[in-house]
């Protein structure tokens, strides 16, 4: 390549998506670190926002609310617990379930977290002006298309067509 920066092959879409996510999340993490929130991760914000809006949630409900897998929500909640940002307590209505809730430490950080979130939204809006279409809209379109026909089916059909 002639450019000073090397990018993943655009045909390797998964690699390119991970690269873009690393660029976005990595820079947001640096902002948190610069603001004295080194233990806070960008992946915590959707969970914080869900817990603020809904109150204590089971990991399953947190996953549904945030739009991630149960495993991803469980990992995020565990990381947040290690950082002292959430607790896991028995559900008073169902002792088999545990509820994730924000700690006083997390609530004390909310003004800084919310300010960073607003700055991130503004920065994303600025980035969107440089793109042919807003990134969030494109990703939503991709998710909807994959809901209609999973990628596994598309790959299998293309594979069968080559045999």
PDB file of C-alpha atoms in Angstrom, residues 138-148:
ATOM      1  CA  UNK A 138     -25.738   1.329   7.958  1.00  0.00           C
ATOM      2  CA  UNK A 139     -25.110  -1.064  10.852  1.00  0.00           C
ATOM      3  CA  UNK A 140     -28.842  -1.183  11.626  1.00  0.00           C
ATOM      4  CA  UNK A 141     -29.506  -2.029   7.956  1.00  0.00           C
ATOM      5  CA  UNK A 142     -26.930  -4.804   8.114  1.00  0.00           C
ATOM      6  CA  UNK A 143     -28.459  -6.217  11.314  1.00  0.00           C
ATOM      7  CA  UNK A 144     -31.962  -6.144   9.788  1.00  0.00           C
ATOM      8  CA  UNK A 145     -30.760  -7.878   6.608  1.00  0.00           C
ATOM      9  CA  UNK A 146     -29.062 -10.573   8.692  1.00  0.00           C
ATOM     10  CA  UNK A 147     -32.228 -11.001  10.751  1.00  0.00           C
ATOM     11  CA  UNK A 148     -34.124 -11.620   7.502  1.00  0.00           C
TER      12      UNK A 148
END
